[in-house]
mmCIF file of C-alpha atoms in Angstrom:
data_model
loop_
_atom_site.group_PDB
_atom_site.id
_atom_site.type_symbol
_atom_site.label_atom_id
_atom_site.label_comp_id
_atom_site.label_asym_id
_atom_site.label_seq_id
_atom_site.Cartn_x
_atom_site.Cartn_y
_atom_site.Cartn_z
ATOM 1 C CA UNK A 1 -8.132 2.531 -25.447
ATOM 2 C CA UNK A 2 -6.803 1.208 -22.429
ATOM 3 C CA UNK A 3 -7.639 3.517 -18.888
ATOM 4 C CA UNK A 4 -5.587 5.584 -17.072
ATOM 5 C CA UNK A 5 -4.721 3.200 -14.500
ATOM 6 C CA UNK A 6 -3.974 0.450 -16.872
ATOM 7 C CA UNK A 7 -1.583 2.739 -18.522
ATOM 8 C CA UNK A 8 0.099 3.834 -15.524
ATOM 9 C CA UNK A 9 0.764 -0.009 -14.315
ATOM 10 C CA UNK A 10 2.301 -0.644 -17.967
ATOM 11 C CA UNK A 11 4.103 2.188 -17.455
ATOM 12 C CA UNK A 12 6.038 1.471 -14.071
ATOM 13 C CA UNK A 13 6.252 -2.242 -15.316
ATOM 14 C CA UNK A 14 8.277 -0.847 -18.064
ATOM 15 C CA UNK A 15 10.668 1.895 -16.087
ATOM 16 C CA UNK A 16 11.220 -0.819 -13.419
ATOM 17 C CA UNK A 17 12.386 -3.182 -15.945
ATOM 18 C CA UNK A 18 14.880 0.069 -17.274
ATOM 19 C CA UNK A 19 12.978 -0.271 -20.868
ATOM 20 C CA UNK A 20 13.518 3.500 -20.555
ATOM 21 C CA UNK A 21 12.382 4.328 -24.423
ATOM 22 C CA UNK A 22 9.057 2.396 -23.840
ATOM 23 C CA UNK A 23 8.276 4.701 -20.623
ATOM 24 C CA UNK A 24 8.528 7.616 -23.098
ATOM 25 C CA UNK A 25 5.921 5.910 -25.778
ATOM 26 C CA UNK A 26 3.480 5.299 -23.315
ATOM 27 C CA UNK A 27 3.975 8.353 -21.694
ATOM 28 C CA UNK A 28 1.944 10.234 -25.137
ATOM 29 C CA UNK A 29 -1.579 8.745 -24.354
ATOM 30 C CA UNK A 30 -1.376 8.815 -20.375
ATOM 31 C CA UNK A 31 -0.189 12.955 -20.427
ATOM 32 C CA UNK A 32 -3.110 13.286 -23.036
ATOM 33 C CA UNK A 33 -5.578 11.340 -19.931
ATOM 34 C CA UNK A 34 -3.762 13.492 -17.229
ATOM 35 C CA UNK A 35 -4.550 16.743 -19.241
ATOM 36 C CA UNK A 36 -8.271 15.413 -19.864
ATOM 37 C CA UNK A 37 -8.783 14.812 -15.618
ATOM 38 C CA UNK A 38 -6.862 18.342 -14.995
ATOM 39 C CA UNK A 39 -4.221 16.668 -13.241
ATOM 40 C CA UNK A 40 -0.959 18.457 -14.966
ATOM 41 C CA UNK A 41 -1.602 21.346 -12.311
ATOM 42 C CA UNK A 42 -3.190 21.304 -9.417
ATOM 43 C CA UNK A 43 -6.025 22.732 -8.110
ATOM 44 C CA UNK A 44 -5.713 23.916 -4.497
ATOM 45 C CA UNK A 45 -9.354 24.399 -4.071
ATOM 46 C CA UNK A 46 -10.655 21.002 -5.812
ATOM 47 C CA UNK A 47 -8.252 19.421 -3.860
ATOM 48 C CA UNK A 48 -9.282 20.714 -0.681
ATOM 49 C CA UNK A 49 -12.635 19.725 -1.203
ATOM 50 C CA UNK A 50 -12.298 16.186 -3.272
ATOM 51 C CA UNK A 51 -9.601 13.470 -1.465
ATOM 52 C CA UNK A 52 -9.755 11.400 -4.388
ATOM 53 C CA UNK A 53 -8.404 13.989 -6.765
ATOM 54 C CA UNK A 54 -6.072 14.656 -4.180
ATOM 55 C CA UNK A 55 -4.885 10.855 -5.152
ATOM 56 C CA UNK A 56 -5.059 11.525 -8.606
ATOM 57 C CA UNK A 57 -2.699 14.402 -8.431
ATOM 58 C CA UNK A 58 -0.125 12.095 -6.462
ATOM 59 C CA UNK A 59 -0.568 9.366 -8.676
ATOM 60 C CA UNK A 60 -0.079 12.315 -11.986
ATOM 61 C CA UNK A 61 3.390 13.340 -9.687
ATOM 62 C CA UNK A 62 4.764 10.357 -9.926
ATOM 63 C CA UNK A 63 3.605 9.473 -13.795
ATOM 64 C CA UNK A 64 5.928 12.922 -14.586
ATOM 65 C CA UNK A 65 8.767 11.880 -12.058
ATOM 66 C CA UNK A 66 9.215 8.048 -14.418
ATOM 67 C CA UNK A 67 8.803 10.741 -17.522
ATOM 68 C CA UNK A 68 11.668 13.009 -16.459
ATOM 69 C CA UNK A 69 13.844 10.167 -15.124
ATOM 70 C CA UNK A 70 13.393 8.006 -18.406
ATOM 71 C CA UNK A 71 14.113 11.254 -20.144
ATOM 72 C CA UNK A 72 17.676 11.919 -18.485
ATOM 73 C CA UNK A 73 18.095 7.803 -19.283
ATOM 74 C CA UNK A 74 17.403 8.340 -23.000
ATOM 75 C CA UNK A 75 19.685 11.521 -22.933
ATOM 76 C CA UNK A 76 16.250 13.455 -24.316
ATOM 77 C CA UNK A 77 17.210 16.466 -22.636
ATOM 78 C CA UNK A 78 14.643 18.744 -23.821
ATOM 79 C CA UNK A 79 11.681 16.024 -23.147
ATOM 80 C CA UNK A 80 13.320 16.266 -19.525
ATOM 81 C CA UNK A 81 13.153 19.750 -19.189
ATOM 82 C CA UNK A 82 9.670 19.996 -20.253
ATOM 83 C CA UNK A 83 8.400 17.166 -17.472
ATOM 84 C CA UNK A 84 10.370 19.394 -14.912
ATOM 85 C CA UNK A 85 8.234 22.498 -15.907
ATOM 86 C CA UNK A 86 5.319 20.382 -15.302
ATOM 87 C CA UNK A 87 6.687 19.143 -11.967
ATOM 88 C CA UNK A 88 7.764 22.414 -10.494
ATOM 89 C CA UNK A 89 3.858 22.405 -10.313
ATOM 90 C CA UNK A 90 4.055 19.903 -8.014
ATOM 91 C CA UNK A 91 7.070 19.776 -6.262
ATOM 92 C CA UNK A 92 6.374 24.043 -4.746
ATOM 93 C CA UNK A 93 2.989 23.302 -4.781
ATOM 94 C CA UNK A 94 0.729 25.561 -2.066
ATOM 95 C CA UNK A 95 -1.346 21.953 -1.814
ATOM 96 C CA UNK A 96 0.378 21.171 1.206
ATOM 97 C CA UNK A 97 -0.890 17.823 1.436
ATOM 98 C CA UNK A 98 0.783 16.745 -1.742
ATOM 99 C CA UNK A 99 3.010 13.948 -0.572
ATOM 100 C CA UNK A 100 6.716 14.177 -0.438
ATOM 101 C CA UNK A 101 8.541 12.740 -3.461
ATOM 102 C CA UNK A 102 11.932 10.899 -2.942
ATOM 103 C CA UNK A 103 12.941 11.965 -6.559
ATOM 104 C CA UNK A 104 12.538 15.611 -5.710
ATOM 105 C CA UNK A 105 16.015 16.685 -5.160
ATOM 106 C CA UNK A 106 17.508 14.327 -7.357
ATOM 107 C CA UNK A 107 15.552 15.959 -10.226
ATOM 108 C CA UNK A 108 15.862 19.247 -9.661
ATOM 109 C CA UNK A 109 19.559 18.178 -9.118
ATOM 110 C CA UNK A 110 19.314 17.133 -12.354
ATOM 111 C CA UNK A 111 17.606 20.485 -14.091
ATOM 112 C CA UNK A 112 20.588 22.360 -12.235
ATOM 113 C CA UNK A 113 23.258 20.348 -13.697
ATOM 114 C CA UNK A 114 21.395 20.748 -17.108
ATOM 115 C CA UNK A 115 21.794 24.489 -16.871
ATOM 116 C CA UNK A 116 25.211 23.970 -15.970
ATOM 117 C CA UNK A 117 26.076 22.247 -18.980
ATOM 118 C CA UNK A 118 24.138 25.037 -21.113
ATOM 119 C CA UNK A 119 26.990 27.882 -19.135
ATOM 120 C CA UNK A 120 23.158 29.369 -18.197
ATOM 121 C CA UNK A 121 24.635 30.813 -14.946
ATOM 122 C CA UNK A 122 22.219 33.750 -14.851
ATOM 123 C CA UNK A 123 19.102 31.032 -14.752
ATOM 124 C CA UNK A 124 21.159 28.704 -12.700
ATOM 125 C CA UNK A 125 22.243 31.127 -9.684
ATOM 126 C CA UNK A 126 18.512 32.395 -10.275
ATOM 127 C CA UNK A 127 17.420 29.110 -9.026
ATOM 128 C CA UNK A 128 20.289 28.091 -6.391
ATOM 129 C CA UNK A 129 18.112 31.631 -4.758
ATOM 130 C CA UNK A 130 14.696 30.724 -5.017
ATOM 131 C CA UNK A 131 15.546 26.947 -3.552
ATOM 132 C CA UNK A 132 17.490 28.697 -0.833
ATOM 133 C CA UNK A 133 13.659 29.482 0.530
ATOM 134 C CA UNK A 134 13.108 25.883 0.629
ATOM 135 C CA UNK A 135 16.668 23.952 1.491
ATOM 136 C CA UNK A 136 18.836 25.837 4.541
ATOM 137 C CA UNK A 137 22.002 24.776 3.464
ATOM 138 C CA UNK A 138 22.251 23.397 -0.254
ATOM 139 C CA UNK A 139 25.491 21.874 0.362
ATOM 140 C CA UNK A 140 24.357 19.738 2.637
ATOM 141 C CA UNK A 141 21.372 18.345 1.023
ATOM 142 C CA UNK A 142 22.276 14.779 -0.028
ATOM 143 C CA UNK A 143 21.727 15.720 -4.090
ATOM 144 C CA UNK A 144 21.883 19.541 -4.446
ATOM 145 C CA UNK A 145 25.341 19.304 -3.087
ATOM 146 C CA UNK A 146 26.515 18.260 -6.242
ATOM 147 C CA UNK A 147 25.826 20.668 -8.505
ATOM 148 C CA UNK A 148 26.480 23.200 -6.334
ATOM 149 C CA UNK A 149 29.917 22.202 -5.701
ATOM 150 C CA UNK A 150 30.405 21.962 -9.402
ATOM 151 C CA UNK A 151 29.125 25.588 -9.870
ATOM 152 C CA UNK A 152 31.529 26.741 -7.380
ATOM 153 C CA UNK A 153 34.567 24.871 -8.535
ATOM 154 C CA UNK A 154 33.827 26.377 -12.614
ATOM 155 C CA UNK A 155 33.296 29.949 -11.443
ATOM 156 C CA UNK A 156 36.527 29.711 -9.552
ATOM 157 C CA UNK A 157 38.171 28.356 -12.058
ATOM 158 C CA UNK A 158 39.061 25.225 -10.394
ATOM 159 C CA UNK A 159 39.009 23.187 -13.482
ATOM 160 C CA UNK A 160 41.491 20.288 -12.377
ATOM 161 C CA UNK A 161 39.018 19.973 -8.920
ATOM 162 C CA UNK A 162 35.867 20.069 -11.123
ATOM 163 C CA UNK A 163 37.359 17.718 -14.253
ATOM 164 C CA UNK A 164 38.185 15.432 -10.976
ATOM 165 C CA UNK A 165 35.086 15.307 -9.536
ATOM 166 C CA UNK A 166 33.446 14.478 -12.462
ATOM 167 C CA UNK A 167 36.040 11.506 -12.723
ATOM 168 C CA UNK A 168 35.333 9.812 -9.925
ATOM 169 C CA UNK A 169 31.304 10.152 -10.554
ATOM 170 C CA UNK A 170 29.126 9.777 -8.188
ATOM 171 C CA UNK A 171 26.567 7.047 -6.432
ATOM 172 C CA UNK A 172 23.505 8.761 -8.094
ATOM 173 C CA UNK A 173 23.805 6.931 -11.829
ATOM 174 C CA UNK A 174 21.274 10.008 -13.335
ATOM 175 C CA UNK A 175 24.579 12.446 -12.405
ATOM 176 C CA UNK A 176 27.117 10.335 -14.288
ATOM 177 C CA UNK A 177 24.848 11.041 -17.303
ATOM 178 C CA UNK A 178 25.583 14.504 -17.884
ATOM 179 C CA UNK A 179 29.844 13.811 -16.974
ATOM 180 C CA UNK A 180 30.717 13.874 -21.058
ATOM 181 C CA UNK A 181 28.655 17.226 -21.134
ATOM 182 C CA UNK A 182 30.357 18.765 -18.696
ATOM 183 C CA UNK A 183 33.217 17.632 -19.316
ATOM 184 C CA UNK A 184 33.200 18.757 -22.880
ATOM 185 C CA UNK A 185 31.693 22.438 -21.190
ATOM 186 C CA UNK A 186 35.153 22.357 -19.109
ATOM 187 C CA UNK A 187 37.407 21.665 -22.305
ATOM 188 C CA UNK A 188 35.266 24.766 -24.105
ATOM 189 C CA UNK A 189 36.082 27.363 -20.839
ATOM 190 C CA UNK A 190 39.627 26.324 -20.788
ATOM 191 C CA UNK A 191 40.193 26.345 -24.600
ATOM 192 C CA UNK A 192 38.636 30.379 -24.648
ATOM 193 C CA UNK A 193 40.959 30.751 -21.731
ATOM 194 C CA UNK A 194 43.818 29.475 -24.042
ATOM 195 C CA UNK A 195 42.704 31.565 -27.164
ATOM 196 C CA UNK A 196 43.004 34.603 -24.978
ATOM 197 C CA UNK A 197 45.754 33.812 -23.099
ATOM 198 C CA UNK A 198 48.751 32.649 -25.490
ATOM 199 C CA UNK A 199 49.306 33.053 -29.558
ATOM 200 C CA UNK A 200 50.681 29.514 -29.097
ATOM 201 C CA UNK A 201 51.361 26.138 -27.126
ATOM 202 C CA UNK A 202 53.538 22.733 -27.719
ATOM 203 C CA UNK A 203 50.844 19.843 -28.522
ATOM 204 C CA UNK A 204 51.741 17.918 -25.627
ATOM 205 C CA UNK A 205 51.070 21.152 -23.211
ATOM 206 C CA UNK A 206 47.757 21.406 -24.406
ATOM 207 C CA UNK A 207 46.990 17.966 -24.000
ATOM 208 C CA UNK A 208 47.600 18.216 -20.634
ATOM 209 C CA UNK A 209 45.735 21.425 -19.880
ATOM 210 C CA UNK A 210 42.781 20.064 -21.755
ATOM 211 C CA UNK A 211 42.745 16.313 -19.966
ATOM 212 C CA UNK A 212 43.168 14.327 -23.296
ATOM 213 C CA UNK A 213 44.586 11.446 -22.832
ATOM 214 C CA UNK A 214 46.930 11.780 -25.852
ATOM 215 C CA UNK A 215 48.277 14.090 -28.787
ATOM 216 C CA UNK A 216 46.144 12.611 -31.330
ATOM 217 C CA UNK A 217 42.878 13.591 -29.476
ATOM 218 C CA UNK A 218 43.874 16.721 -28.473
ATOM 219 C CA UNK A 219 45.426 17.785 -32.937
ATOM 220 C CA UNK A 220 41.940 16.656 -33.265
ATOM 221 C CA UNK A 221 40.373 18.979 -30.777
ATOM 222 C CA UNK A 222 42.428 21.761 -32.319
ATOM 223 C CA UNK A 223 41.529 21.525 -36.140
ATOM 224 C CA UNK A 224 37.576 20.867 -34.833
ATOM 225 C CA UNK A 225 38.259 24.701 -33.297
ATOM 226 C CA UNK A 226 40.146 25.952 -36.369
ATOM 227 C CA UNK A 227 43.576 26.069 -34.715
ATOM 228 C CA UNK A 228 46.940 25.657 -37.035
ATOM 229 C CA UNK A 229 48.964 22.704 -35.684
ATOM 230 C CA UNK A 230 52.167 22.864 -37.410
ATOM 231 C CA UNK A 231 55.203 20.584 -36.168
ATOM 232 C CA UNK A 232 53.744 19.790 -32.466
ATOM 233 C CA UNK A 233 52.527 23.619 -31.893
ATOM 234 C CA UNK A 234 49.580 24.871 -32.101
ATOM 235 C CA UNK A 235 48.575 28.148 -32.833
ATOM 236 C CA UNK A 236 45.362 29.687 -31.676
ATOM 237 C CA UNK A 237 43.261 31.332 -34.695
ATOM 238 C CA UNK A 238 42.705 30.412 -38.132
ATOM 239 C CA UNK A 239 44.851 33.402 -39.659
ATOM 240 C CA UNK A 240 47.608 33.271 -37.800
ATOM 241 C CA UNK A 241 50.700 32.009 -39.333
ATOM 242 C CA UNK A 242 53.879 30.176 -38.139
ATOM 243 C CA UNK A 243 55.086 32.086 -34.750
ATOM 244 C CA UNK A 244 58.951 32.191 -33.758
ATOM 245 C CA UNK A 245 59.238 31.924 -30.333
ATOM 246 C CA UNK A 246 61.461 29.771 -28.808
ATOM 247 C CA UNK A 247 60.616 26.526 -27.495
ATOM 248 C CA UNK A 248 61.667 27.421 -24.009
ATOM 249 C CA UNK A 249 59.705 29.881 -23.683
ATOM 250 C CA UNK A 250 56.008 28.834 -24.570
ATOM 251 C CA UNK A 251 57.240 25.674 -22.389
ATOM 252 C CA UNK A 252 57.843 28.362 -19.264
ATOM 253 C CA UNK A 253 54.293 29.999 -20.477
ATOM 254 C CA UNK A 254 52.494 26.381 -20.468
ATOM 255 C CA UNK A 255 53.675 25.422 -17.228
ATOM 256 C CA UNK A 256 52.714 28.813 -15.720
ATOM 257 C CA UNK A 257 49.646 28.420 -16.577
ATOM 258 C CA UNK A 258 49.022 25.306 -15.823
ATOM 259 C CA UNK A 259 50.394 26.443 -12.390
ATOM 260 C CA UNK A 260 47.873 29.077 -12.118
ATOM 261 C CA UNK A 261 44.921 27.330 -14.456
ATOM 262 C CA UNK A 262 42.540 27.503 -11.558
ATOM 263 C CA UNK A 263 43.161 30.849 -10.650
ATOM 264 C CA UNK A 264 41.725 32.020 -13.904
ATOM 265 C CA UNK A 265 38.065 32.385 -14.862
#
């Protein structure tokens, strides 16, 4: 079997050239040589006394930073979320002389804007407090800005501002990875705001308040939920029936709260 640090120079080989799937094969047999040399936590007092496992432990850091990145890449979620539990190890580590990473906001960017996608906002705002110990100002920090400003926009209710940020992405390609999934998170808030809100809308209102990009996405959005679309309305609930109201007046209701869409929460 090949050693550890032939393994590791396959491995950045392979995430520099972006074969991303590759990364997470080889990945298997170098954790299993990590967990061998006690490297997937570290040891304040062994490295204290021994500057070569210090190394080691650097080197490991780095071996779980190409695993989480080629994780987001694959869209392997979960595979990404277990790397960052092994990297938390690392990155509020009491071994002070663990060097800085450059990927260490970015990916804990990243774990925040997974839990923001799962709606875990008890876990998420959990977390926004214990890296307030560590970061001043979160909003200013260069990657935890982002998610923060999402969170902030969705509890508000600020849909539009949050669907628009997520349109014009952002210069840190991992983000843009997770856009469809919150997007799609944004669509589910505003269509339980819609359930709750109205017995009925026209087709073409809906599209709007739900950024599709035309009526055929958005009937298809509505049967996928179990809402009755009958003659360009749709009504919210699968036993409902036909509703006579008069067209002017669930127009007047659409456009009211469209008006006042980020107002609600």
């Amino acid at each position: 079997m090949p050693s550890l640090p032939e393994l590791t120079k396959g491995l950045k080989s392979a995430f520099e050239s972006k074969q991303y799937d590759i990364c997470l094969k080889l990945l298997v047999p170098i954790k299993l040589e990590l967990i061998k040399a006690n490297l997937l936590i570290p040891d304040i007092k062994k490295s204290q006394e021994n500057t070569d496992y210090l190394q080691d432990l650097n080197i490991a850091k780095k071996i779980l930073e190409i695993g989480a990145l080629s994780s987001v890449y694959c869209e392997d979620f979960d595979a990404f979320m277990s790397y960052y539990s092994q990297l938390s190890s690392f990155f509020f580590s009491d071994v002070k002389e663990l060097s800085e990473s450059d990927s260490k906001y970015k990916l804990i960017s990243l774990y925040l804007l997974i839990l923001l996608a799962q709606n875990d906002y008890t876990k998420l705002h959990s977390e926004f407090e214990f890296l307030s110990r560590y970061v001043t100002n979160l909003e200013e920090s260069q990657y935890l800005s982002y998610p923060v400003k999402l969170e902030r926009l969705l509890m508000e209710g600020s849909y539009q501002k949050a669907w628009d940020l997520l349109q014009s992405g952002t210069k840190v390609e991992e983000f843009n990875v997770f856009t469809k999934t919150l997007k799609d998170a944004i669509r589910e808030e505003i269509a339980l705001n819609s359930e709750q809100a109205y017995k009925s809308l026209p087709l073409f209102n809906a599209k709007t308040l739900l950024f599709f990009e035309n009526e055929k996405e958005m009937e298809s959005f509505a049967k996928e939920r179990g809402w009755n679309v009958n003659h360009g309305v749709i009504t919210f609930g699968t036993d409902a029936g036909p509703e006579k109201v008069e067209t002017g007046n669930i127009v007047d209701m659409a456009v009211d709260y469209a008006v006042h869409l980020e107002s609600i929460v």
